[in-house]
PDB file of C-alpha atoms in Angstrom:
ATOM      1  CA  MET V  23       0.000   0.000   0.000  1.00  0.00           C
ATOM      2  CA  THR V  24       1.505   3.330  -1.013  1.00  0.00           C
ATOM      3  CA  LYS V  25       0.812   6.625   0.593  1.00  0.00           C
ATOM      4  CA  THR V  26      -0.158   9.520  -1.569  1.00  0.00           C
ATOM      5  CA  ALA V  27       1.428  12.848  -0.844  1.00  0.00           C
ATOM      6  CA  PRO V  28      -0.918  15.289   0.875  1.00  0.00           C
ATOM      7  CA  ARG V  29      -2.176  18.079  -1.323  1.00  0.00           C
ATOM      8  CA  GLU V  30      -0.535  21.400  -0.767  1.00  0.00           C
ATOM      9  CA  MET V  31      -2.585  23.492   1.606  1.00  0.00           C
ATOM     10  CA  LEU V  32      -3.459  26.873   0.235  1.00  0.00           C
ATOM     11  CA  HIS V  33      -3.166  29.578   2.816  1.00  0.00           C
ATOM     12  CA  LEU V  34      -3.142  32.597   0.553  1.00  0.00           C
ATOM     13  CA  LEU V  35      -6.136  33.692  -1.466  1.00  0.00           C
ATOM     14  CA  ALA V  36      -5.595  35.310  -4.855  1.00  0.00           C
ATOM     15  CA  GLY V  37      -6.984  38.822  -4.960  1.00  0.00           C
ATOM     16  CA  SER V  38      -7.502  38.999  -1.204  1.00  0.00           C
ATOM     17  CA  GLU V  39      -4.077  39.681   0.239  1.00  0.00           C
ATOM     18  CA  SER V  40      -2.392  42.972   1.012  1.00  0.00           C
ATOM     19  CA  GLU V  41       0.877  43.889  -0.612  1.00  0.00           C
ATOM     20  CA  ARG V  42       2.373  44.388   2.856  1.00  0.00           C
ATOM     21  CA  LYS V  43       1.494  40.817   3.845  1.00  0.00           C
ATOM     22  CA  ILE V  44       3.059  39.461   0.653  1.00  0.00           C
ATOM     23  CA  ASP V  45       6.176  41.578   1.248  1.00  0.00           C
ATOM     24  CA  LEU V  46       6.514  40.208   4.768  1.00  0.00           C
ATOM     25  CA  LEU V  47       6.042  36.617   3.642  1.00  0.00           C
ATOM     26  CA  ILE V  48       8.559  37.033   0.823  1.00  0.00           C
ATOM     27  CA  SER V  49      11.048  38.415   3.351  1.00  0.00           C
ATOM     28  CA  LEU V  50      10.914  35.017   5.081  1.00  0.00           C
ATOM     29  CA  THR V  51      11.883  33.191   1.883  1.00  0.00           C
ATOM     30  CA  ARG V  52      14.793  33.133  -0.537  1.00  0.00           C
ATOM     31  CA  ILE V  53      12.681  34.562  -3.332  1.00  0.00           C
ATOM     32  CA  THR V  54      14.719  37.475  -4.717  1.00  0.00           C
ATOM     33  CA  SER V  55      13.736  37.750  -8.371  1.00  0.00           C
ATOM     34  CA  GLU V  56      12.008  41.112  -8.819  1.00  0.00           C
ATOM     35  CA  PRO V  57       9.823  39.883 -11.714  1.00  0.00           C
ATOM     36  CA  THR V  58       8.733  36.877  -9.642  1.00  0.00           C
ATOM     37  CA  ILE V  59       7.969  39.082  -6.642  1.00  0.00           C
ATOM     38  CA  ALA V  60       6.004  41.480  -8.859  1.00  0.00           C
ATOM     39  CA  ALA V  61       4.028  38.567 -10.339  1.00  0.00           C
ATOM     40  CA  LEU V  62       3.254  37.153  -6.895  1.00  0.00           C
ATOM     41  CA  LYS V  63       2.068  40.547  -5.672  1.00  0.00           C
ATOM     42  CA  LEU V  64      -0.052  41.010  -8.782  1.00  0.00           C
ATOM     43  CA  HIS V  65      -1.652  37.599  -8.352  1.00  0.00           C
ATOM     44  CA  TYR V  66      -2.358  37.891  -4.630  1.00  0.00           C
ATOM     45  CA  THR V  67      -3.463  41.517  -4.573  1.00  0.00           C
ATOM     46  CA  THR V  68      -5.557  41.648  -7.748  1.00  0.00           C
ATOM     47  CA  GLY V  69      -6.560  38.040  -8.381  1.00  0.00           C
ATOM     48  CA  LEU V  70      -5.143  37.992 -11.896  1.00  0.00           C
ATOM     49  CA  ASP V  71      -4.475  34.370 -12.856  1.00  0.00           C
ATOM     50  CA  LEU V  72      -0.944  33.008 -12.597  1.00  0.00           C
ATOM     51  CA  GLU V  73      -0.493  32.607 -16.349  1.00  0.00           C
ATOM     52  CA  ARG V  74      -1.169  36.285 -17.008  1.00  0.00           C
ATOM     53  CA  CYS V  75       0.967  37.375 -14.048  1.00  0.00           C
ATOM     54  CA  ALA V  76       3.859  35.315 -15.395  1.00  0.00           C
ATOM     55  CA  ALA V  77       3.377  36.698 -18.912  1.00  0.00           C
ATOM     56  CA  ARG V  78       3.178  40.305 -17.733  1.00  0.00           C
ATOM     57  CA  ASN V  79       6.411  39.930 -15.822  1.00  0.00           C
ATOM     58  CA  ARG V  80       8.119  37.851 -18.548  1.00  0.00           C
ATOM     59  CA  ILE V  81       8.855  34.842 -16.360  1.00  0.00           C
ATOM     60  CA  GLU V  82       8.241  31.141 -16.798  1.00  0.00           C
ATOM     61  CA  LEU V  83       4.966  29.949 -15.323  1.00  0.00           C
ATOM     62  CA  SER V  84       6.773  27.026 -13.679  1.00  0.00           C
ATOM     63  CA  ASN V  85       9.051  29.460 -11.805  1.00  0.00           C
ATOM     64  CA  LEU V  86       6.080  31.454 -10.614  1.00  0.00           C
ATOM     65  CA  MET V  87       4.282  28.302  -9.500  1.00  0.00           C
ATOM     66  CA  ARG V  88       7.376  27.199  -7.572  1.00  0.00           C
ATOM     67  CA  ALA V  89       7.517  30.610  -5.875  1.00  0.00           C
ATOM     68  CA  GLN V  90       3.796  30.339  -5.111  1.00  0.00           C
ATOM     69  CA  THR V  91       4.386  26.969  -3.425  1.00  0.00           C
ATOM     70  CA  THR V  92       7.235  28.450  -1.395  1.00  0.00           C
ATOM     71  CA  LEU V  93       5.054  31.368  -0.318  1.00  0.00           C
ATOM     72  CA  ASN V  94       2.158  29.088   0.647  1.00  0.00           C
ATOM     73  CA  ASN V  95       4.481  26.816   2.619  1.00  0.00           C
ATOM     74  CA  THR V  96       5.868  29.852   4.441  1.00  0.00           C
ATOM     75  CA  MET V  97       2.339  31.024   5.189  1.00  0.00           C
ATOM     76  CA  GLY V  98       1.620  27.553   6.555  1.00  0.00           C
ATOM     77  CA  VAL V  99       4.453  27.950   9.056  1.00  0.00           C
ATOM     78  CA  VAL V 100       3.181  31.409  10.029  1.00  0.00           C
ATOM     79  CA  GLU V 101      -0.321  29.982  10.521  1.00  0.00           C
ATOM     80  CA  ALA V 102       1.076  27.167  12.693  1.00  0.00           C
ATOM     81  CA  ILE V 103       2.862  29.733  14.871  1.00  0.00           C
ATOM     82  CA  LYS V 104      -0.321  31.797  15.119  1.00  0.00           C
ATOM     83  CA  GLU V 105      -2.228  28.660  16.171  1.00  0.00           C
ATOM     84  CA  ILE V 106       0.255  28.023  18.992  1.00  0.00           C
ATOM     85  CA  ASP V 107      -0.075  31.614  20.161  1.00  0.00           C
ATOM     86  CA  TRP V 108      -3.875  31.443  19.908  1.00  0.00           C
ATOM     87  CA  GLU V 109      -3.959  28.273  22.035  1.00  0.00           C
ATOM     88  CA  LYS V 110      -1.829  30.008  24.688  1.00  0.00           C
ATOM     89  CA  HIS V 111      -4.155  33.015  24.578  1.00  0.00           C
ATOM     90  CA  LEU V 112      -7.223  30.800  24.985  1.00  0.00           C
ATOM     91  CA  ALA V 113      -5.623  29.003  27.939  1.00  0.00           C
ATOM     92  CA  LYS V 114      -4.927  32.344  29.655  1.00  0.00           C
ATOM     93  CA  LEU V 115      -8.458  33.501  28.904  1.00  0.00           C
ATOM     94  CA  ALA V 116      -9.914  30.296  30.339  1.00  0.00           C
ATOM     95  CA  ALA V 117      -7.828  30.697  33.511  1.00  0.00           C
ATOM     96  CA  ALA V 118      -8.978  34.301  33.846  1.00  0.00           C
ATOM     97  CA  ASN V 119     -12.611  33.238  33.405  1.00  0.00           C
ATOM     98  CA  VAL V 120     -12.229  30.596  36.134  1.00  0.00           C
ATOM     99  CA  ARG V 121     -10.783  33.230  38.482  1.00  0.00           C
ATOM    100  CA  ILE V 122     -13.606  35.656  37.658  1.00  0.00           C
ATOM    101  CA  ALA V 123     -16.181  32.946  38.404  1.00  0.00           C
ATOM    102  CA  GLN V 124     -14.467  32.229  41.741  1.00  0.00           C
ATOM    103  CA  LEU V 125     -14.507  35.908  42.679  1.00  0.00           C
ATOM    104  CA  GLU V 126     -18.142  36.301  41.629  1.00  0.00           C
ATOM    105  CA  THR V 127     -19.101  33.303  43.764  1.00  0.00           C
ATOM    106  CA  LYS V 128     -17.196  34.701  46.733  1.00  0.00           C
ATOM    107  CA  LEU V 129     -18.761  38.120  46.257  1.00  0.00           C
ATOM    108  CA  ALA V 130     -22.258  36.634  46.039  1.00  0.00           C
ATOM    109  CA  SER V 131     -21.716  34.814  49.320  1.00  0.00           C
ATOM    110  CA  TYR V 132     -21.226  38.067  51.186  1.00  0.00           C
ATOM    111  CA  GLN V 133     -24.302  39.747  52.590  1.00  0.00           C
ATOM    112  CA  LEU V 134     -24.362  43.325  51.440  1.00  0.00           C
ATOM    113  CA  THR V 135     -25.780  45.315  54.300  1.00  0.00           C
ATOM    114  CA  ASP V 136     -26.265  48.962  54.948  1.00  0.00           C
ATOM    115  CA  SER V 137     -23.136  50.162  56.697  1.00  0.00           C
ATOM    116  CA  ILE V 138     -24.920  53.127  58.286  1.00  0.00           C
ATOM    117  CA  PRO V 139     -26.243  52.306  61.759  1.00  0.00           C
ATOM    118  CA  GLN V 140     -30.039  52.634  62.016  1.00  0.00           C
ATOM    119  CA  GLU V 141     -29.880  55.231  64.803  1.00  0.00           C
ATOM    120  CA  GLN V 142     -28.010  57.625  62.446  1.00  0.00           C
ATOM    121  CA  VAL V 143     -30.677  57.324  59.760  1.00  0.00           C
ATOM    122  CA  ALA V 144     -33.487  58.755  61.914  1.00  0.00           C
TER     123      ALA V 144
END
């Protein structure tokens, strides 16, 4: 029985990403070709298909697709890091909610009485 390779997970959505996000992701890679970077930005910020982005920037489609895979893999690592941080945040939030519930229970157990003696009211 042979295992099939898992399909590449797509983390970036064509036409929905900011140029700043793409710049930051590219900075985490070894992608240095200006035409490739321009094509990636064009694809991810405008949604233009990869073939046209490659043609506009005069690069081979296969090179652009390889860069796209690199960028998506890098985004996958970023997402994994964010997931770890999110889990830590949720654990802290849960602990804070437990403490709040304890304090609310303690507060509810106290009888709130008028602190002014009755003889001073009259």
